[in-house]
Amino acid sequence: MKKRVWYLALAFATLLLFNTLQAEAIGISPLLIRTNFKPHVEMNVSFAAINPGDNAIKVKVGVGGELAKYVKYHGNESFILSPGQMQKIDLTITFPERLKPGSHEITVGLHEIPSEEIKGISVFGEISGKIIVEVPYPGEFA
C-alpha cells in the first residue's frame, strides 16, 4: 500500500513539474559557411535567426572565435523575434594582410534571454553558426 502511495505522489509531482516547464527554441541558418582567405578583402556574410516556437523570444547576438576581431556586426546586440519570424544578421569580415596557414573559425552565437514573465522551470537555448576561413599552405596548396 505504501508503495502505491509513493508512486502516486511521484506521478503527481512529475505532472506538476511538467505543467510549469517551459522550453523555447531558436534556430540559425546556415549552420556553416566556408570561404577562402583573401588579404585586405571585405566580405559580407549573412545569417538568419529563426523563431520556430509559439512565443516571442529575446535574442542576443555574439561573435567569437580566433578571427572575431576582424568581424563587424551591423545590427542591434539584442532583439525580439515574434513567433515564426526570421531576422537577418549581417556581418562584414575585413581580412588582414596575412593569416597563419590552415583553418580559422568565426562563431556567430544566438542566445535566448529569459523573459521576466516566465514562471516555473525554464530552458533557454543557444545555437551557433560557423564561418570557416581556409588559408592555403605555401607551395603545393597555394
Tab-separated table of C-alpha atoms in Angstrom:
chain	number	residue	atom	x	y	z
A	1	MET	CA	0.000	0.000	0.000
A	2	LYS	CA	2.807	2.416	0.910
A	3	LYS	CA	4.477	1.643	-2.403
A	4	ARG	CA	1.320	2.585	-4.306
A	5	VAL	CA	1.035	5.934	-2.456
A	6	TRP	CA	4.707	6.621	-3.217
A	7	TYR	CA	4.176	6.019	-6.966
A	8	LEU	CA	1.038	8.161	-6.944
A	9	ALA	CA	2.913	11.015	-5.243
A	10	LEU	CA	5.793	10.694	-7.716
A	11	ALA	CA	3.391	10.746	-10.676
A	12	PHE	CA	1.634	13.825	-9.267
A	13	ALA	CA	4.961	15.642	-8.692
A	14	THR	CA	6.087	14.819	-12.249
A	15	LEU	CA	2.806	16.096	-13.673
A	16	LEU	CA	3.121	19.275	-11.635
A	17	LEU	CA	6.711	19.772	-12.820
A	18	PHE	CA	5.836	19.359	-16.493
A	19	ASN	CA	2.877	21.668	-16.081
A	20	THR	CA	5.269	24.501	-15.153
A	21	LEU	CA	8.092	23.518	-17.518
A	22	GLN	CA	8.576	25.848	-20.465
A	23	ALA	CA	11.054	25.498	-23.298
A	24	GLU	CA	11.719	27.964	-26.064
A	25	ALA	CA	13.605	27.350	-29.285
A	26	ILE	CA	15.835	29.297	-31.625
A	27	GLY	CA	17.425	28.422	-34.937
A	28	ILE	CA	20.175	29.770	-37.162
A	29	SER	CA	20.712	29.363	-40.873
A	30	PRO	CA	23.097	28.463	-42.379
A	31	LEU	CA	24.979	26.475	-39.770
A	32	LEU	CA	28.259	26.586	-41.697
A	33	ILE	CA	29.873	28.897	-44.252
A	34	ARG	CA	33.258	28.031	-45.780
A	35	THR	CA	35.369	30.650	-47.501
A	36	ASN	CA	38.933	31.195	-48.661
A	37	PHE	CA	41.196	33.862	-47.222
A	38	LYS	CA	41.896	36.894	-49.412
A	39	PRO	CA	44.231	39.577	-47.967
A	40	HIS	CA	42.698	43.042	-47.385
A	41	VAL	CA	39.279	41.968	-48.721
A	42	GLU	CA	35.969	42.911	-47.086
A	43	MET	CA	33.490	40.057	-47.231
A	44	ASN	CA	29.791	40.401	-46.369
A	45	VAL	CA	28.127	37.392	-44.765
A	46	SER	CA	24.518	36.899	-43.629
A	47	PHE	CA	22.900	34.503	-41.192
A	48	ALA	CA	19.245	34.273	-40.208
A	49	ALA	CA	17.908	33.945	-36.661
A	50	ILE	CA	14.695	31.899	-36.682
A	51	ASN	CA	11.975	31.553	-34.049
A	52	PRO	CA	10.027	28.353	-34.816
A	53	GLY	CA	8.217	28.498	-31.462
A	54	ASP	CA	4.829	29.795	-30.369
A	55	ASN	CA	6.133	32.606	-28.141
A	56	ALA	CA	8.154	35.731	-28.788
A	57	ILE	CA	11.773	35.401	-27.649
A	58	LYS	CA	14.504	37.925	-26.919
A	59	VAL	CA	17.778	37.089	-28.639
A	60	LYS	CA	21.323	38.324	-28.088
A	61	VAL	CA	23.919	38.072	-30.870
A	62	GLY	CA	27.567	37.362	-30.141
A	63	VAL	CA	30.615	36.879	-32.367
A	64	GLY	CA	33.550	34.756	-31.232
A	65	GLY	CA	36.460	32.686	-32.424
A	66	GLU	CA	40.035	33.441	-33.324
A	67	LEU	CA	39.068	35.882	-36.128
A	68	ALA	CA	36.317	37.716	-34.190
A	69	LYS	CA	38.351	40.934	-34.094
A	70	TYR	CA	38.037	41.165	-37.895
A	71	VAL	CA	34.213	40.888	-37.833
A	72	LYS	CA	31.711	43.745	-37.570
A	73	TYR	CA	28.044	43.060	-36.784
A	74	HIS	CA	25.663	45.614	-38.323
A	75	GLY	CA	22.610	45.237	-36.081
A	76	ASN	CA	21.355	45.593	-32.529
A	77	GLU	CA	23.098	43.397	-29.988
A	78	SER	CA	19.711	42.060	-28.895
A	79	PHE	CA	16.260	41.981	-30.475
A	80	ILE	CA	12.866	40.299	-30.122
A	81	LEU	CA	11.733	37.586	-32.534
A	82	SER	CA	7.983	37.062	-32.850
A	83	PRO	CA	6.663	33.506	-33.330
A	84	GLY	CA	7.596	32.264	-36.804
A	85	GLN	CA	9.744	35.348	-37.502
A	86	MET	CA	13.166	35.345	-39.144
A	87	GLN	CA	15.727	38.146	-38.575
A	88	LYS	CA	18.688	38.712	-40.886
A	89	ILE	CA	22.117	39.054	-39.235
A	90	ASP	CA	24.580	40.943	-41.453
A	91	LEU	CA	28.309	40.753	-40.811
A	92	THR	CA	31.370	42.176	-42.537
A	93	ILE	CA	34.698	40.384	-42.283
A	94	THR	CA	37.711	42.584	-43.039
A	95	PHE	CA	40.591	40.203	-43.643
A	96	PRO	CA	44.094	41.284	-42.547
A	97	GLU	CA	47.196	41.225	-44.733
A	98	ARG	CA	48.089	37.677	-43.674
A	99	LEU	CA	46.977	34.795	-41.514
A	100	LYS	CA	48.692	31.610	-40.440
A	101	PRO	CA	48.018	28.763	-42.954
A	102	GLY	CA	45.219	26.351	-42.038
A	103	SER	CA	41.568	26.608	-40.999
A	104	HIS	CA	40.355	29.502	-38.843
A	105	GLU	CA	36.941	29.757	-37.215
A	106	ILE	CA	34.435	32.519	-36.506
A	107	THR	CA	31.328	31.689	-34.479
A	108	VAL	CA	28.066	33.621	-34.608
A	109	GLY	CA	26.109	32.795	-31.467
A	110	LEU	CA	22.442	33.373	-30.741
A	111	HIS	CA	21.489	33.305	-27.063
A	112	GLU	CA	17.927	33.395	-25.742
A	113	ILE	CA	17.458	35.954	-22.981
A	114	PRO	CA	14.959	34.983	-20.260
A	115	SER	CA	11.713	36.922	-20.076
A	116	GLU	CA	10.580	38.306	-16.735
A	117	GLU	CA	7.101	36.857	-17.406
A	118	ILE	CA	8.172	33.200	-17.379
A	119	LYS	CA	7.477	31.339	-14.138
A	120	GLY	CA	8.499	27.840	-13.098
A	121	ILE	CA	11.318	25.871	-14.652
A	122	SER	CA	12.521	27.239	-17.981
A	123	VAL	CA	15.026	26.055	-20.553
A	124	PHE	CA	16.709	28.553	-22.857
A	125	GLY	CA	18.669	27.779	-25.952
A	126	GLU	CA	21.889	28.830	-27.514
A	127	ILE	CA	22.993	27.991	-31.020
A	128	SER	CA	25.958	28.968	-33.167
A	129	GLY	CA	26.676	29.226	-36.846
A	130	LYS	CA	30.264	28.945	-38.022
A	131	ILE	CA	32.392	30.584	-40.655
A	132	ILE	CA	35.471	28.572	-41.581
A	133	VAL	CA	38.211	30.571	-43.302
A	134	GLU	CA	40.734	28.438	-45.169
A	135	VAL	CA	44.245	29.860	-45.576
A	136	PRO	CA	46.296	27.839	-48.090
A	137	TYR	CA	49.683	26.435	-47.184
A	138	PRO	CA	52.524	27.861	-49.294
A	139	GLY	CA	53.820	25.796	-52.192
A	140	GLU	CA	51.762	22.819	-53.282
A	141	PHE	CA	48.364	24.034	-51.965
A	142	ALA	CA	48.651	27.754	-52.787
